[in-house]
PDB file of C-alpha atoms in Angstrom:
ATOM      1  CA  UNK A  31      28.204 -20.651 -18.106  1.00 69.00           C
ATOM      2  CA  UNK A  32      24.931 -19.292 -19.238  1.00 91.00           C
ATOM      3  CA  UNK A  33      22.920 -16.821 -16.927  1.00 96.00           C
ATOM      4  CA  UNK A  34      19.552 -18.258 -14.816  1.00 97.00           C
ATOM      5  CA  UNK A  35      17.010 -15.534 -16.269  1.00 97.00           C
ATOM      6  CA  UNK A  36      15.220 -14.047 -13.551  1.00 97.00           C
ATOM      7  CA  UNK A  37      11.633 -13.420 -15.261  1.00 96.00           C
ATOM      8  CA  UNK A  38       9.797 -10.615 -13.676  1.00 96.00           C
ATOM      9  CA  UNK A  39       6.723 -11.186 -16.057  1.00 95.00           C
ATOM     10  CA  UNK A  40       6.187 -14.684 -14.220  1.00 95.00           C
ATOM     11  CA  UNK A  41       6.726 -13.238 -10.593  1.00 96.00           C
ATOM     12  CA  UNK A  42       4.771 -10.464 -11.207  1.00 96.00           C
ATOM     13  CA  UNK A  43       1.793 -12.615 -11.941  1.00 93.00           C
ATOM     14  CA  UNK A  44       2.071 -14.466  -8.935  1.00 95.00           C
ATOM     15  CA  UNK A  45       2.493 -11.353  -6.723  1.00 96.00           C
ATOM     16  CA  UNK A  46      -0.470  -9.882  -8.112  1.00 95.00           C
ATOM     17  CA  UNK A  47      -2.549 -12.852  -7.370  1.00 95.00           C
ATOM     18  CA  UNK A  48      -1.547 -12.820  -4.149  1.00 97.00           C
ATOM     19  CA  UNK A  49      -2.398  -9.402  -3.883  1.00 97.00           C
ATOM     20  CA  UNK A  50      -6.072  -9.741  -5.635  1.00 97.00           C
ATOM     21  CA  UNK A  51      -6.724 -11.643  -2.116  1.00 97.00           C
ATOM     22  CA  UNK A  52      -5.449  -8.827  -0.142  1.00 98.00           C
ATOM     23  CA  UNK A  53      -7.740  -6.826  -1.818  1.00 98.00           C
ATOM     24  CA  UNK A  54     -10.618  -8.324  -1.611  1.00 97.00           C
ATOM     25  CA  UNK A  55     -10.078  -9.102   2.188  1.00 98.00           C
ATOM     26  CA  UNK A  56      -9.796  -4.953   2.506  1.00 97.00           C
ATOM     27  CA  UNK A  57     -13.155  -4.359   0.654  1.00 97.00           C
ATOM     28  CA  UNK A  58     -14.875  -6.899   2.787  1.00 97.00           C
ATOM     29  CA  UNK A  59     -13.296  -5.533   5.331  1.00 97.00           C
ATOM     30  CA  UNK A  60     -13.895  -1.792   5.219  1.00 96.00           C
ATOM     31  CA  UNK A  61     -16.997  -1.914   2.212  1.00 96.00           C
ATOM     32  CA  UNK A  62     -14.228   0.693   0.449  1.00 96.00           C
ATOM     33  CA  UNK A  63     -12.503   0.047  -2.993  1.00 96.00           C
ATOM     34  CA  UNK A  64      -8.944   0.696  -3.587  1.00 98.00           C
ATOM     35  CA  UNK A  65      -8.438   3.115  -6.242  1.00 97.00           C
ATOM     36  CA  UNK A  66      -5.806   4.698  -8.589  1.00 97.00           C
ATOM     37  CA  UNK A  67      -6.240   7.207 -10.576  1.00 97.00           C
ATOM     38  CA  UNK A  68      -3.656   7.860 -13.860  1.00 94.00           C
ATOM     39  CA  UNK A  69      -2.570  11.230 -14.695  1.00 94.00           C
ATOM     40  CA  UNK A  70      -1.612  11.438 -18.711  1.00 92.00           C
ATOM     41  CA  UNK A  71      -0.220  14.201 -20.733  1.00 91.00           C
ATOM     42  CA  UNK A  72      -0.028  14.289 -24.155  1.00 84.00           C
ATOM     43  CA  UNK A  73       0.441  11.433 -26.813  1.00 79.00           C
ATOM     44  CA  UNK A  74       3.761  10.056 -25.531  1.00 72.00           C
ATOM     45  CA  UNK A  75       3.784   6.523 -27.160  1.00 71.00           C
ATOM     46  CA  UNK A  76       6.338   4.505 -24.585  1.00 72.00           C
ATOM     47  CA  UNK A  77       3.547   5.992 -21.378  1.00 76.00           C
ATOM     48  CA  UNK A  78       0.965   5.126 -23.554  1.00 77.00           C
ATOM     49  CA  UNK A  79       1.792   1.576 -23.226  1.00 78.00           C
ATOM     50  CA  UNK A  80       2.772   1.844 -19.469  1.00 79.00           C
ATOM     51  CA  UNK A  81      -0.606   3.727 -18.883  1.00 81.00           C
ATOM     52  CA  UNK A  82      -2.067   0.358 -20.600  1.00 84.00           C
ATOM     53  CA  UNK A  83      -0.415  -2.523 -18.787  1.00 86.00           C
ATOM     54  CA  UNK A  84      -1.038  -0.297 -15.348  1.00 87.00           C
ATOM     55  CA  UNK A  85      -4.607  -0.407 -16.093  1.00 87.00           C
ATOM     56  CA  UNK A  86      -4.615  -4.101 -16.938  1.00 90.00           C
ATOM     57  CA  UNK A  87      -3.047  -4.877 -13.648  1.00 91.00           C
ATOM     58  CA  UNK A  88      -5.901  -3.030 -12.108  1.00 94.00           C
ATOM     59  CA  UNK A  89      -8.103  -5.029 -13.009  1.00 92.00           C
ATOM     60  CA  UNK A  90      -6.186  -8.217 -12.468  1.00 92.00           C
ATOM     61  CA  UNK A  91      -5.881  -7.303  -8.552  1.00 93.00           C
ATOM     62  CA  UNK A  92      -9.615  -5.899  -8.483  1.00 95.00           C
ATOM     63  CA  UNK A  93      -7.988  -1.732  -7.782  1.00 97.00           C
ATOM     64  CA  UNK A  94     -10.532   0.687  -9.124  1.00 96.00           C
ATOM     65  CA  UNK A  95      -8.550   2.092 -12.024  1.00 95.00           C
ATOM     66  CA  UNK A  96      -9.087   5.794 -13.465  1.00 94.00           C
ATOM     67  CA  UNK A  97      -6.999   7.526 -16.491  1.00 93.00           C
ATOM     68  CA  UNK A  98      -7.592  11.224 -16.873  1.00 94.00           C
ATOM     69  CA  UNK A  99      -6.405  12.535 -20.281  1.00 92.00           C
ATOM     70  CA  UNK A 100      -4.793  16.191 -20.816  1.00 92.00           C
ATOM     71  CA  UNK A 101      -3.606  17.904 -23.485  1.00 91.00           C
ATOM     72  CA  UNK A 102       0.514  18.407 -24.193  1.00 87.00           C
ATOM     73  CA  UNK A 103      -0.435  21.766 -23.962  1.00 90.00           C
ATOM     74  CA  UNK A 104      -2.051  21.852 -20.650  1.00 93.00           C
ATOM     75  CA  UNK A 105      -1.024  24.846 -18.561  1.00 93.00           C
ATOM     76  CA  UNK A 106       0.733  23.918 -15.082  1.00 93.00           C
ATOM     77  CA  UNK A 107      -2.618  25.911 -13.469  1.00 95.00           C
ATOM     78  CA  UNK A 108      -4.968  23.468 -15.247  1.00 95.00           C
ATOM     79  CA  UNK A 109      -2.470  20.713 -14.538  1.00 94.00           C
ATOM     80  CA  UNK A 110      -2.456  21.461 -10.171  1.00 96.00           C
ATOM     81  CA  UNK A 111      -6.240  22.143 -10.561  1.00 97.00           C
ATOM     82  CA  UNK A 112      -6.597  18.623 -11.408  1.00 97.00           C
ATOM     83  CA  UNK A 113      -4.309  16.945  -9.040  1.00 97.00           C
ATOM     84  CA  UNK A 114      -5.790  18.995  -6.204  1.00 98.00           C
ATOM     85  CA  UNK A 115      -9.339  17.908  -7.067  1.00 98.00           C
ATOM     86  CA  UNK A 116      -7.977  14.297  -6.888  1.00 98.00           C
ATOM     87  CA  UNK A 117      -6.165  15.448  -3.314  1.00 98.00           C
ATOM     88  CA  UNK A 118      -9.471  16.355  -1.827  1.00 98.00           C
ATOM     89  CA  UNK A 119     -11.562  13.391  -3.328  1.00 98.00           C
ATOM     90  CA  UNK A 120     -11.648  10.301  -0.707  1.00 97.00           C
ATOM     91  CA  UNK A 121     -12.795   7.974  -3.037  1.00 97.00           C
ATOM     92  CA  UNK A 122      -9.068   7.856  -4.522  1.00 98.00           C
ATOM     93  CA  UNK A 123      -6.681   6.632  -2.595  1.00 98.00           C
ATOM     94  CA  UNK A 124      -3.679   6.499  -4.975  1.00 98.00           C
ATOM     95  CA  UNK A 125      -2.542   9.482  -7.741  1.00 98.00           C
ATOM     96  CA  UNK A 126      -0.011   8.445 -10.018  1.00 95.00           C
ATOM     97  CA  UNK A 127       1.417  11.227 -12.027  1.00 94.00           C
ATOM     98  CA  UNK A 128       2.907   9.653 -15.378  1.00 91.00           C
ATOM     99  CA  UNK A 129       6.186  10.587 -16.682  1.00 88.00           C
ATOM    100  CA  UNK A 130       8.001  12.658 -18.537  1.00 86.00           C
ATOM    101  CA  UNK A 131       6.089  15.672 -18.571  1.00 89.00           C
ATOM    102  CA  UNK A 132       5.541  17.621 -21.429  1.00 87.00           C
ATOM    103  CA  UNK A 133       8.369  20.656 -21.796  1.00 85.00           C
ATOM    104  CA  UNK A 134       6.997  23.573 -19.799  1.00 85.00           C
ATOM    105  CA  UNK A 135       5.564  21.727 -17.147  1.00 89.00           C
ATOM    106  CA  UNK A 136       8.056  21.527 -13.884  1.00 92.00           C
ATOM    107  CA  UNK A 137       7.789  17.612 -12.763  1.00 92.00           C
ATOM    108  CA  UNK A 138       8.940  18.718  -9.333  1.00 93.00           C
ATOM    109  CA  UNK A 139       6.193  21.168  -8.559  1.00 95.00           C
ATOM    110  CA  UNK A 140       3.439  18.917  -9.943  1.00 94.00           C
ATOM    111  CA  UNK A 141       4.664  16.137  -7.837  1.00 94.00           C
ATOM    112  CA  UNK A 142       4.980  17.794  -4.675  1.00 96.00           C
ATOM    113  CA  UNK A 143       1.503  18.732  -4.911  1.00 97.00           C
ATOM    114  CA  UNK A 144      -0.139  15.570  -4.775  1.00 98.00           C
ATOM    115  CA  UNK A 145      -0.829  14.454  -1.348  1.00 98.00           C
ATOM    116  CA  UNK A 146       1.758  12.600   0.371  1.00 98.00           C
ATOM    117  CA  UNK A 147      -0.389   9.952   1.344  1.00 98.00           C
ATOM    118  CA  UNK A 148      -1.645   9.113  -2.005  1.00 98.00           C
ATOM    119  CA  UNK A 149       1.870   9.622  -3.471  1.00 98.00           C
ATOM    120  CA  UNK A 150       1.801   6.154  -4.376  1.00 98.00           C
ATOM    121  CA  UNK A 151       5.056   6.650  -6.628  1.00 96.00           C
ATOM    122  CA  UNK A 152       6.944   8.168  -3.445  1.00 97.00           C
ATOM    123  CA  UNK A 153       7.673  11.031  -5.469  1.00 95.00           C
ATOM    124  CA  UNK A 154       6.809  13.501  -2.767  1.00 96.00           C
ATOM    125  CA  UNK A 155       9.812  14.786  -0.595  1.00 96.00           C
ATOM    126  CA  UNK A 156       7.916  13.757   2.674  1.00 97.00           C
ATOM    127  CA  UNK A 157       8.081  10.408   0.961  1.00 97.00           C
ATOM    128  CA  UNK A 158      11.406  10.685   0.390  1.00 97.00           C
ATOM    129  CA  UNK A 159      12.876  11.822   3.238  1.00 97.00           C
ATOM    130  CA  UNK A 160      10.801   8.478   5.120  1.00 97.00           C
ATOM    131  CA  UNK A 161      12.333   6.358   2.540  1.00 96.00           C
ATOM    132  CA  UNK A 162      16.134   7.948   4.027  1.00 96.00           C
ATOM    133  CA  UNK A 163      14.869   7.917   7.486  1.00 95.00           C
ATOM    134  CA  UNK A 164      14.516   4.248   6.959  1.00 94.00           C
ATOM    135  CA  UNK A 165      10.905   4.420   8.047  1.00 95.00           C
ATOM    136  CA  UNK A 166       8.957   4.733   4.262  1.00 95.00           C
ATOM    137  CA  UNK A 167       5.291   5.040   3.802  1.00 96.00           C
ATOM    138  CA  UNK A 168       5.826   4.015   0.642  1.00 97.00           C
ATOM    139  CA  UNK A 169       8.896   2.726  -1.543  1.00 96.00           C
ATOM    140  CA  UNK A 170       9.283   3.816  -4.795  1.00 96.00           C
ATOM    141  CA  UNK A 171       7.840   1.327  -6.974  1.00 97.00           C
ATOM    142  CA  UNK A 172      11.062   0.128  -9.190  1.00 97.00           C
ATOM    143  CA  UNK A 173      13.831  -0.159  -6.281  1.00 98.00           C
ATOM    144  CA  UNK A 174      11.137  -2.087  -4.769  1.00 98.00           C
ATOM    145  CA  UNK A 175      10.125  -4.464  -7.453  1.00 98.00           C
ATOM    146  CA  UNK A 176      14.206  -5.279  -7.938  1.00 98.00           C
ATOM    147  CA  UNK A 177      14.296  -5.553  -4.346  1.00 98.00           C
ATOM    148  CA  UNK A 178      11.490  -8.280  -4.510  1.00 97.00           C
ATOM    149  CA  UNK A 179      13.049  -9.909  -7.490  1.00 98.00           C
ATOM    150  CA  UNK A 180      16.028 -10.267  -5.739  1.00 98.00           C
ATOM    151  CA  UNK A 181      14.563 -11.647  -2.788  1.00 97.00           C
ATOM    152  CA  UNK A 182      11.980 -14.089  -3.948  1.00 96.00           C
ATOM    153  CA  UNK A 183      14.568 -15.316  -6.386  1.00 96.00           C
ATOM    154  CA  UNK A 184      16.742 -16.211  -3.288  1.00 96.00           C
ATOM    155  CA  UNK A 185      19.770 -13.538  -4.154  1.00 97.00           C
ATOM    156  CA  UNK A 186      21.571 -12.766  -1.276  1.00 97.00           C
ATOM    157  CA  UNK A 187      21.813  -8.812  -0.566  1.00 98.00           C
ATOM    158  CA  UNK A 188      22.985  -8.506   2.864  1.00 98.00           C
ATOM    159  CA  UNK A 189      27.151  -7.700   2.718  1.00 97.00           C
ATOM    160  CA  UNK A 190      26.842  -8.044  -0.837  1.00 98.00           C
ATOM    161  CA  UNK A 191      28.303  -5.160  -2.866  1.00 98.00           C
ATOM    162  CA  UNK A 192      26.184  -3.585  -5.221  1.00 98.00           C
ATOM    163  CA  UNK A 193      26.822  -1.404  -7.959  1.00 98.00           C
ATOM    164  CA  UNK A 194      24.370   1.012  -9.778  1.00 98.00           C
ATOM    165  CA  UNK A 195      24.899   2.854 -13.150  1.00 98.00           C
ATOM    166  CA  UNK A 196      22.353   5.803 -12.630  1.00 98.00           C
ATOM    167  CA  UNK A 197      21.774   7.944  -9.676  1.00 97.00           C
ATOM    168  CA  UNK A 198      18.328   9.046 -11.290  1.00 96.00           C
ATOM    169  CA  UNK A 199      15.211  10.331  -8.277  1.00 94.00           C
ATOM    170  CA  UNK A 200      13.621   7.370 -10.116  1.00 94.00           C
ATOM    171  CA  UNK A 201      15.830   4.216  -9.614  1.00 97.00           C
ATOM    172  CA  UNK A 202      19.465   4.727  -8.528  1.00 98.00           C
ATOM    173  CA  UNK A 203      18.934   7.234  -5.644  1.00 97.00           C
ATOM    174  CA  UNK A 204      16.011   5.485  -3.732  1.00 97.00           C
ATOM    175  CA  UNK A 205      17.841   2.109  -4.222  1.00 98.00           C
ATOM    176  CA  UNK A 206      20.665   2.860  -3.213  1.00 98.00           C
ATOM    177  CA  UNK A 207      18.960   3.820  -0.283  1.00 97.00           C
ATOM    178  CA  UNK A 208      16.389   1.129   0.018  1.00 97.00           C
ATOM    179  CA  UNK A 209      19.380  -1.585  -0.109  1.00 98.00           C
ATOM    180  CA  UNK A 210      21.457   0.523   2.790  1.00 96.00           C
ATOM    181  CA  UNK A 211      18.301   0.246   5.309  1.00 95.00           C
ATOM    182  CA  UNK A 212      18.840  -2.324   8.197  1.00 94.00           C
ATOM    183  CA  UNK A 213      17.477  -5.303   7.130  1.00 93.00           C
ATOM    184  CA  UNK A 214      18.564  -5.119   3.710  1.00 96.00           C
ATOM    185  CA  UNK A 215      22.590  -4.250   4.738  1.00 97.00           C
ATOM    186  CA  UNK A 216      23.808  -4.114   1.137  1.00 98.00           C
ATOM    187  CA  UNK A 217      27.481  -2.471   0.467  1.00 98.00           C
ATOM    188  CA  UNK A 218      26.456   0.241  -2.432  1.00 98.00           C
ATOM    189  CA  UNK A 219      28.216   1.919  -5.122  1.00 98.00           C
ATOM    190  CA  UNK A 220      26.784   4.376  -6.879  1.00 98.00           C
ATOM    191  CA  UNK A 221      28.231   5.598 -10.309  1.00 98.00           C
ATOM    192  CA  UNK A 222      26.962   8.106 -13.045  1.00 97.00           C
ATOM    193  CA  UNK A 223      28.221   9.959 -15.841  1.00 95.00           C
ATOM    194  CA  UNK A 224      31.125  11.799 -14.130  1.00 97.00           C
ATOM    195  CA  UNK A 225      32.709   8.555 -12.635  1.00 98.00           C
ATOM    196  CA  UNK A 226      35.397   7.387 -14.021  1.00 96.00           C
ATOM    197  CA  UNK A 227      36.523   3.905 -14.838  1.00 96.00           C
ATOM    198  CA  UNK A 228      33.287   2.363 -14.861  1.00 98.00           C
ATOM    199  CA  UNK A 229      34.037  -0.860 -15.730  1.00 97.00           C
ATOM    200  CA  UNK A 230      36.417  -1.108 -12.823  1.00 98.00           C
ATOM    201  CA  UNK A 231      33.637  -0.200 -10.735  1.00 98.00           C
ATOM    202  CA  UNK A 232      31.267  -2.895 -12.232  1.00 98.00           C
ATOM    203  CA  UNK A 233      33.455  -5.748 -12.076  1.00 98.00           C
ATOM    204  CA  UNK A 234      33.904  -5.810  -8.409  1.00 98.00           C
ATOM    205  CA  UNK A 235      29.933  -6.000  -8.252  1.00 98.00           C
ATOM    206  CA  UNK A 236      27.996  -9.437  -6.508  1.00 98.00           C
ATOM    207  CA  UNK A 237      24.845  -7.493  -8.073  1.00 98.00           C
ATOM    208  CA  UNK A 238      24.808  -4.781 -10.793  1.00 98.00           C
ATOM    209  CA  UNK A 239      22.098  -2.576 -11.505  1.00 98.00           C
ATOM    210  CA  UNK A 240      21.728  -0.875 -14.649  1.00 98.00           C
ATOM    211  CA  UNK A 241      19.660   2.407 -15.037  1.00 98.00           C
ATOM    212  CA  UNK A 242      20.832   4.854 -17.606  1.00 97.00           C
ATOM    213  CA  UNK A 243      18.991   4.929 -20.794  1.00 94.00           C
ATOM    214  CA  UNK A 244      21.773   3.568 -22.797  1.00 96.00           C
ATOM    215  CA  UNK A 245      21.391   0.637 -25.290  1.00 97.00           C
ATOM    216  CA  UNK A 246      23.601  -2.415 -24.288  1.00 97.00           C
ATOM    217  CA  UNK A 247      26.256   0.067 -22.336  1.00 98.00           C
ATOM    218  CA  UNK A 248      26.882  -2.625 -20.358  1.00 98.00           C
ATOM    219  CA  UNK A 249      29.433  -5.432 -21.597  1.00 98.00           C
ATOM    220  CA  UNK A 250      30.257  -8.744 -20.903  1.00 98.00           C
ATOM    221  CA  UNK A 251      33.926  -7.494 -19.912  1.00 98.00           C
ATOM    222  CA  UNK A 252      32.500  -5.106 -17.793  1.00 98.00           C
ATOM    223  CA  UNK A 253      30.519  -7.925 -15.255  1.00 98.00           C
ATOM    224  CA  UNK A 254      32.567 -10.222 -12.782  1.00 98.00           C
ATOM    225  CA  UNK A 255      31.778 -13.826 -13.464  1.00 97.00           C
ATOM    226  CA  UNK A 256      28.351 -15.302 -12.054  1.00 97.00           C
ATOM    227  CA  UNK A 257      27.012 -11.943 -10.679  1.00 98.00           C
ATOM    228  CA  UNK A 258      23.291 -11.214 -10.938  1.00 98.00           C
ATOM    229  CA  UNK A 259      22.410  -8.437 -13.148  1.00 98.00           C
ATOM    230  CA  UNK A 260      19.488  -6.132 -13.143  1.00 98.00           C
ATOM    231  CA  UNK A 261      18.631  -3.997 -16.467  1.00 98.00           C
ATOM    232  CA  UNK A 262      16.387  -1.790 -15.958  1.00 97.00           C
ATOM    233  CA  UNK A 263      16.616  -0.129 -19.210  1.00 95.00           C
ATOM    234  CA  UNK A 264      13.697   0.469 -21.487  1.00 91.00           C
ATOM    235  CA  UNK A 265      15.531   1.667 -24.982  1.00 92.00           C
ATOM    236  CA  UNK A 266      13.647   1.328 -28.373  1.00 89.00           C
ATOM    237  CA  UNK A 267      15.564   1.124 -31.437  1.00 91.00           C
ATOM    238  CA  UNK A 268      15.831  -0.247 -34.962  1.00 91.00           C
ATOM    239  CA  UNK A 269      15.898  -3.566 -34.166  1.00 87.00           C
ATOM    240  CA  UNK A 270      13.652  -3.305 -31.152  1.00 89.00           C
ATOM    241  CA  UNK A 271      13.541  -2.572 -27.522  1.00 90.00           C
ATOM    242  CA  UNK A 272      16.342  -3.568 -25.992  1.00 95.00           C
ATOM    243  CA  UNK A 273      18.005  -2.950 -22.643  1.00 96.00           C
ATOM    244  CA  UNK A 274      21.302  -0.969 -20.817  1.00 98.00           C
ATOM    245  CA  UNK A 275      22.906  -4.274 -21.071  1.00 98.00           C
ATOM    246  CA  UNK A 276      24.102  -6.135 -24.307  1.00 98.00           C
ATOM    247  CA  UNK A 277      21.813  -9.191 -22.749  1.00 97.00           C
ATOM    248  CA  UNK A 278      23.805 -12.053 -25.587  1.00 96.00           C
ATOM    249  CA  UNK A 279      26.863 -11.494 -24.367  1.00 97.00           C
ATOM    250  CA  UNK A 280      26.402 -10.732 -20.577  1.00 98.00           C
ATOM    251  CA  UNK A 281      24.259 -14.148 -20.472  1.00 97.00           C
ATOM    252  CA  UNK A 282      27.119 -15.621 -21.026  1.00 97.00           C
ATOM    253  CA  UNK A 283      29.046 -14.397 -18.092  1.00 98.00           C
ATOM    254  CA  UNK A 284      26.442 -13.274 -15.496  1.00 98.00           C
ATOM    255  CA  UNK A 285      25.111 -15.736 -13.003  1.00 98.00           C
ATOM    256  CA  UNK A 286      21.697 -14.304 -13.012  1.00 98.00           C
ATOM    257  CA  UNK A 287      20.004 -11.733 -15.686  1.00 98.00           C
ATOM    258  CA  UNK A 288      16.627  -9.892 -15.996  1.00 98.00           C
ATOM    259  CA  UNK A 289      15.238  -9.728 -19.709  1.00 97.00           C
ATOM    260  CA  UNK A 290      14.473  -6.861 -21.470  1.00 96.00           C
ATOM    261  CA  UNK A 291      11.014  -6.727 -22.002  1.00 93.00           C
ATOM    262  CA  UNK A 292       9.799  -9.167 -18.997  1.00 94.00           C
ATOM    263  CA  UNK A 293      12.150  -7.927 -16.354  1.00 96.00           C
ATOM    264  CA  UNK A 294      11.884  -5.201 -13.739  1.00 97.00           C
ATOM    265  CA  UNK A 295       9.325  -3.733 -15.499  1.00 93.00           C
ATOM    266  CA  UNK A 296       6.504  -6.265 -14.326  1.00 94.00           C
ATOM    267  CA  UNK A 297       7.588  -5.646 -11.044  1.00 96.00           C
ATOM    268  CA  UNK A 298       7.547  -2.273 -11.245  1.00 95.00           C
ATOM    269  CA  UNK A 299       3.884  -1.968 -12.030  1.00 94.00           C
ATOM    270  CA  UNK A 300       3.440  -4.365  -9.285  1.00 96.00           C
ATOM    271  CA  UNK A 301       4.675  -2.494  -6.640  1.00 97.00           C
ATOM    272  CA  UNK A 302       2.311   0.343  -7.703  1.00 97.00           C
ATOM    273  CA  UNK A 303      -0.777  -1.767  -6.980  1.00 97.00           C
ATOM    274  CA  UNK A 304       0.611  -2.773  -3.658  1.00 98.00           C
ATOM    275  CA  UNK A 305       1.446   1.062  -2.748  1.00 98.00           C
ATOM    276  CA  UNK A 306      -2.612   1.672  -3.408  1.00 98.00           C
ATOM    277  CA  UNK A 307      -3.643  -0.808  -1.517  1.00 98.00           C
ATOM    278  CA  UNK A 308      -1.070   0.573   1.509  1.00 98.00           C
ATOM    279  CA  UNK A 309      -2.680   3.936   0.170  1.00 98.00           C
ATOM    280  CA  UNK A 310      -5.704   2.686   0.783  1.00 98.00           C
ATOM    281  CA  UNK A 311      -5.451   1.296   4.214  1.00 97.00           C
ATOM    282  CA  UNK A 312      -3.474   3.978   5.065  1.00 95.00           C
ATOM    283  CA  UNK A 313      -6.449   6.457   4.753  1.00 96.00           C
ATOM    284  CA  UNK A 314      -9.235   4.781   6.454  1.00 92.00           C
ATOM    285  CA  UNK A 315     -10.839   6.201   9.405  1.00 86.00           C
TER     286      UNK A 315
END
């Protein structure tokens, strides 16, 4: 048996076509253009290229897209001056805050000062505790692009058990709780690095998720026969980047797989436009 790949790259395309229309229905609408604006620090080369394909999508979906540039050495004062200059301006609607942060600057205090309703990354704890609440403003952009995957690929989640390697604020956390919300009624497992047995844990999964920055953890002797599984690694090494899961032998086991580049990733960026145009609609008069 060899695994049906479940290309993100393709849906994305599609969703963000769909979503151009959206968009330009809301500036007919309301005479008002979405817009996201990009916070970068430094010369980190793996958010340089996310920075890039976020921009491109932009454009694609007709958002107003803005990068400011700082300095590594930016000083957390210079760094919440900024964000609360975008916080006051209404002609942004969405602040995305791009990670990892330099060392010296605290991720959690810059991202609980952006403005929970332009928190497009539902970084924010107000966001947060929503997304628990089972009521979110907005859901954090990966767990919702797997979500979609899943769902527009016609993969059952509802008393399915799902496992997740990672338990990250990122990925693991708000999917696990994104797939526990009525509606979605998964059975979830979360594991991390003090759980032991993994693979026994893994094997008993309909639908594994795989978030942990490790190339090819993941096995084929560690996935139960025809189960879909979602990489959501992003690893570069010698012979390229490559994912949490050894995708040439899992293929050959799994039931459904995501690529690595052309997976979640997509998605993920994806999800971000749709949380500005929410953003956006969110804020009008």
């Amino acid at each position: 048996m060899t695994a049906t790949i479940l290309d993100g790259k393709e849906l994305a395309h599609q969703m963000q076509a769909d979503l151009a229309v959206e968009v330009a229905e809301f500036i007919e609408n309301n005479s008002v253009f979405p817009r996201l604006d990009v916070v970068l620090i430094g010369d980190n080369a793996a958010s340089e290229v996310y920075v890039r394909n976020k921009r491109q999508a932009c454009e694609r979906a007709g958002i107003d897209g803005h990068l400011h540039r700082l300095p590594a050495g930016v000083s957390i004062e210079e760094m919440l001056a900024l964000v609360h200059k975008l916080n006051k301006d209404p002609d942004v609607h969405g602040i995305l805050v791009q990670l990892p942060l330099p060392s010296g600057l605290d991720p959690a205090r810059v991202l609980q000062a952006v403005n929970p309703l332009k928190d497009v990354d539902a970084f924010h704890p107000e966001n947060v505790g929503l997304l628990v609440q089972g009521r979110p403003r907005f859901v954090p952009c990966t767990p919702h692009g797997i979500v979609e995957l899943l769902k527009r690929r016609s993969v059952p989640i509802a008393g399915r058990h799902v496992v997740i390697l990672g338990r990250s604020d990122i990925v693991g956390k708000p999917l696990a709780n994104l797939l526990l919300q009525r509606g979605t009624d998964a059975t979830v497992t979360v594991c991390h690095s003090r759980t032991p047995d993994v693979g026994r844990l893994t094997r008993l999964a309909d639908i594994l998720v795989v978030a942990i920055g490790r190339p090819r953890f993941v096995t084929a002797e560690m996935v139960q026969p025809g189960a879909a599984v979602i990489d959501v690694g992003m690893n570069r090494t010698p012979e390229g980047l490559v994912g949490d899961v050894d995708f040439e032998s899992v293929r050959e086991v799994a039931g459904m797989i995501t690529p690595v580049p052309g997976g979640v990733g997509p998605l993920t960026v994806t999800m971000l436009l749709h949380n500005t145009l929410v953003a956006a609609r969110v804020q009008q008069p």
